[in-house]
XYZ file of C-alpha atoms in Angstrom:
305
model
C -12.356 7.205 -64.171
C -10.159 4.159 -63.488
C -7.026 6.469 -63.289
C -8.735 8.621 -61.090
C -9.563 5.650 -58.758
C -5.996 4.435 -58.769
C -4.815 8.276 -57.742
C -7.284 8.311 -54.863
C -6.048 4.852 -53.634
C -2.572 5.865 -53.874
C -3.049 9.077 -51.961
C -4.903 7.211 -49.285
C -1.910 4.707 -48.979
C 0.425 7.662 -48.657
C -1.337 9.281 -46.116
C -1.885 6.042 -44.202
C 1.751 5.296 -44.423
C 2.614 8.963 -43.334
C 0.083 8.736 -40.336
C 1.584 5.307 -39.319
C 5.098 6.649 -39.553
C 4.264 9.569 -37.362
C 2.696 7.449 -34.803
C 5.820 5.376 -34.753
C 8.002 8.289 -34.201
C 5.762 9.509 -31.326
C 5.982 6.112 -29.654
C 9.875 6.506 -29.898
C 9.827 9.955 -28.664
C 7.906 9.476 -25.539
C 10.495 7.299 -23.488
C 13.114 9.925 -24.558
C 11.106 12.772 -23.144
C 10.473 10.813 -20.000
C 14.180 10.314 -19.669
C 14.705 14.048 -20.186
C 12.272 15.090 -17.722
C 13.795 12.800 -15.134
C 17.307 14.269 -15.686
C 16.076 17.808 -15.453
C 14.419 16.727 -12.103
C 17.923 15.375 -11.170
C 19.561 18.426 -12.074
C 17.262 20.585 -10.138
C 17.824 18.590 -7.083
C 21.428 18.793 -7.409
C 21.393 22.767 -8.040
C 19.299 22.879 -4.710
C 22.192 21.144 -2.945
C 24.745 23.416 -4.503
C 22.895 26.549 -3.500
C 22.482 25.086 0.087
C 26.266 24.802 0.559
C 28.197 27.517 2.550
C 30.238 29.978 0.900
C 29.773 33.042 -1.299
C 26.847 33.321 -3.876
C 27.264 36.106 -6.480
C 25.256 37.168 -9.520
C 24.152 40.165 -11.603
C 21.782 40.927 -14.210
C 20.662 44.304 -15.973
C 18.664 45.977 -18.879
C 19.316 48.232 -21.419
C 16.403 50.266 -23.295
C 16.814 52.559 -25.965
C 14.589 54.305 -28.673
C 15.672 56.954 -31.203
C 13.435 58.691 -33.614
C 13.897 61.566 -36.198
C 11.406 63.778 -38.277
C 12.174 65.749 -41.223
C 9.339 68.112 -42.974
C 6.603 66.053 -40.868
C 4.294 68.732 -41.305
C 1.400 67.204 -39.001
C 3.631 67.855 -36.185
C 4.033 71.175 -34.497
C 7.936 70.735 -34.919
C 8.376 69.099 -38.422
C 12.052 68.844 -38.057
C 12.959 67.189 -34.708
C 14.775 64.361 -33.121
C 14.005 62.524 -30.156
C 15.864 59.831 -27.933
C 15.339 57.801 -24.916
C 18.054 55.820 -23.154
C 17.884 53.575 -19.943
C 20.253 51.460 -18.134
C 19.618 49.174 -14.925
C 21.836 46.796 -12.948
C 21.416 44.514 -10.184
C 24.139 42.641 -8.445
C 24.572 40.819 -5.117
C 27.270 39.001 -3.173
C 26.140 36.733 -0.472
C 28.124 34.807 2.217
C 25.969 32.033 3.624
C 27.357 30.110 6.338
C 25.844 27.590 9.000
C 26.023 30.210 11.817
C 25.784 33.462 10.235
C 25.129 35.364 6.981
C 26.338 38.340 5.049
C 24.035 39.682 2.345
C 25.329 42.460 -0.028
C 23.320 44.132 -3.040
C 23.532 47.031 -5.167
C 20.956 48.396 -7.709
C 21.618 51.336 -10.363
C 18.837 52.800 -12.726
C 19.637 55.451 -14.898
C 17.683 57.157 -17.895
C 18.235 59.919 -20.267
C 15.899 61.682 -22.646
C 16.277 64.123 -25.365
C 14.096 66.179 -27.727
C 15.837 68.400 -30.245
C 13.455 70.944 -32.302
C 15.538 72.360 -34.988
C 13.744 75.501 -35.257
C 14.852 76.372 -32.121
C 18.558 77.858 -31.860
C 21.137 75.552 -30.101
C 21.003 71.526 -29.951
C 19.323 69.848 -26.823
C 21.363 67.889 -24.761
C 20.372 64.411 -23.023
C 18.898 65.145 -19.713
C 18.447 62.746 -16.924
C 15.044 61.171 -16.444
C 15.822 58.289 -13.961
C 18.563 58.297 -11.334
C 18.490 55.732 -8.573
C 21.600 54.195 -6.733
C 21.155 51.760 -3.717
C 23.475 49.952 -1.492
C 22.598 47.445 0.911
C 24.641 45.443 3.447
C 22.681 42.985 5.978
C 24.648 40.896 8.496
C 22.944 38.155 10.292
C 23.819 35.585 13.323
C 21.362 32.575 13.322
C 19.247 31.944 16.348
C 17.665 28.780 14.480
C 17.050 27.881 10.726
C 15.006 30.783 10.058
C 15.454 33.498 12.537
C 18.637 35.666 12.928
C 19.899 38.549 15.068
C 20.709 41.211 12.591
C 22.321 44.518 11.674
C 21.551 46.565 8.324
C 23.038 49.360 6.631
C 21.191 50.720 3.529
C 22.340 53.677 1.504
C 19.919 55.491 -1.253
C 21.074 58.537 -3.414
C 21.338 59.709 -7.132
C 24.514 59.384 -9.078
C 24.309 61.975 -11.968
C 22.169 64.681 -10.272
C 22.923 65.938 -6.841
C 24.989 62.903 -5.530
C 24.508 62.527 -1.907
C 22.219 65.728 -1.739
C 20.043 64.281 -0.445
C 21.639 60.662 0.557
C 19.631 58.577 2.755
C 21.522 56.138 5.087
C 19.547 53.723 7.535
C 21.447 51.628 10.091
C 19.827 49.436 12.573
C 19.663 46.284 14.664
C 16.657 43.836 15.011
C 15.573 40.647 13.666
C 15.832 38.791 10.215
C 13.358 36.175 8.883
C 14.384 33.862 6.191
C 11.782 31.512 5.396
C 13.536 30.426 2.136
C 16.715 31.122 0.482
C 14.866 33.322 -1.919
C 12.786 35.665 0.591
C 14.748 37.664 3.326
C 12.457 39.957 5.739
C 14.126 42.269 7.897
C 12.360 43.788 11.042
C 14.383 46.184 12.943
C 12.574 48.336 15.563
C 16.021 50.035 16.303
C 16.968 52.185 13.265
C 18.367 55.545 12.504
C 17.625 57.271 9.377
C 20.379 59.770 8.571
C 19.957 62.144 5.733
C 22.734 64.103 4.136
C 22.246 67.431 2.161
C 24.041 70.556 1.388
C 23.414 74.209 1.978
C 20.026 75.240 3.463
C 17.732 72.207 3.680
C 14.435 70.971 4.854
C 15.706 67.192 5.376
C 15.440 66.052 8.748
C 17.196 62.650 10.095
C 15.194 60.918 12.783
C 15.146 57.313 14.760
C 12.526 54.987 13.709
C 11.661 51.314 12.632
C 12.948 49.734 9.424
C 10.994 46.945 7.522
C 12.756 45.301 4.516
C 11.507 42.373 2.083
C 13.748 41.237 -0.540
C 12.977 38.261 -3.124
C 15.493 37.203 -5.427
C 14.969 34.081 -7.639
C 15.408 32.430 -11.035
C 12.456 30.186 -12.362
C 13.804 28.554 -15.430
C 14.493 31.374 -17.766
C 13.115 34.204 -15.822
C 15.069 36.103 -13.161
C 13.256 38.335 -10.645
C 14.500 40.827 -8.188
C 11.923 42.522 -5.838
C 12.775 44.909 -3.060
C 10.375 46.757 -0.501
C 12.226 48.848 2.001
C 10.047 50.932 4.481
C 11.183 53.649 7.289
C 8.550 54.733 9.878
C 9.701 57.646 11.969
C 9.229 57.816 15.781
C 9.562 61.595 15.488
C 7.091 62.432 12.674
C 4.930 60.884 10.240
C 5.856 63.376 7.773
C 9.495 61.859 7.795
C 8.335 58.285 6.982
C 9.312 56.889 3.313
C 9.102 53.771 1.286
C 10.720 52.382 -1.860
C 9.545 49.424 -3.970
C 11.985 48.485 -7.008
C 11.487 45.545 -9.121
C 13.703 43.826 -12.040
C 12.440 40.797 -14.409
C 14.534 39.335 -16.972
C 13.579 36.616 -19.435
C 16.494 34.637 -21.029
C 16.094 34.044 -24.742
C 19.576 32.869 -25.869
C 22.508 32.215 -23.599
C 22.594 35.463 -21.150
C 20.674 37.672 -23.451
C 16.808 38.346 -23.038
C 14.226 40.798 -22.411
C 14.059 42.750 -19.223
C 11.345 45.191 -17.550
C 12.275 47.331 -14.464
C 9.714 49.430 -12.444
C 9.934 51.392 -8.995
C 7.715 53.253 -6.864
C 8.559 55.648 -3.928
C 6.852 57.607 -1.401
C 8.748 60.463 0.233
C 7.299 63.522 1.732
C 10.419 65.279 2.448
C 11.616 64.981 -1.273
C 8.016 66.254 -2.275
C 8.555 69.299 -0.231
C 11.909 69.731 -1.413
C 10.666 69.885 -4.929
C 7.610 71.921 -4.262
C 10.079 74.710 -2.509
C 11.649 75.094 -5.873
C 8.751 77.018 -7.130
C 6.753 77.980 -4.056
C 9.056 79.221 -1.255
C 5.993 79.153 1.257
C 5.219 75.359 0.589
C 5.070 73.186 3.767
C 4.078 69.437 4.635
C 0.411 70.407 5.017
C 0.078 72.250 1.331
C 1.833 69.706 -0.820
C 0.308 66.946 -2.964
C 2.732 64.157 -2.081
C 2.138 62.087 -5.054
C 3.792 58.402 -5.529
C 6.760 58.511 -7.740
C 7.363 55.974 -10.165
C 9.832 54.758 -13.241
C 9.761 51.838 -15.608
C 12.292 50.718 -18.117
C 11.816 48.057 -20.732
C 14.700 46.701 -23.087
C 17.226 43.924 -23.813
C 18.732 42.331 -20.560
C 21.819 40.528 -19.966
C 22.566 38.202 -16.938
C 25.722 37.030 -15.374
């Protein structure tokens, strides 16, 4: 019994010493944390000053997503011997010249995806087919009226790269005003815009004048990178010629420039919907088609420069 009491006392003393040591370490740690927080605040303040300096600002980040699978004698499947693959790549880049009296903002975005399903019971190997194919270039020039408003001119081009390049291709160019409430957000309002559409052969695509609205947000918050762009065209000629696109890219940095990325996009374009419907129904028209919202998404490993 005496030995047991001694053992309990020793354990209590050890626990007390450990608790006391931990408490002392925490007290020693507290001022160091305060110093780090102060330095981080100073670094952020300096970075804001650097970002506000005139000159070129450049950057890029992208996402790669892939999944591969194979089945051999997997009898619960209709096709017990098959292989499948899904590959996606997205890249967002910008080069902006910011000066005291003017700016010139340029950006480009690519999102490509391929899918493959190879059923070994069928003759011939299946090739990868295009699933997502988006290519966009934008150039915006603005002459400052004050700190937040500019007279501006915009050129925006959208098409596909792999399938049917420039068929169709959408080119918007116009003039108006740009509002820049912060360095991260740019809002373009151009009442004088022309939506030129390029296509080959017999085509239902129609170019027209209209109004252009673009809202672009690009930012980095700690380890998170964000790029969101909404672009809308309202035709003065016919509401069936309206269209809008909304693309988003998110990156979370895990180690150095490597992290996780998520991209998704939405689009509404009645002319594209009609062009697709005419492939199977030659009598289709704007009144008969179901103009559903188009979408894509990609999740995978990201890398930022």
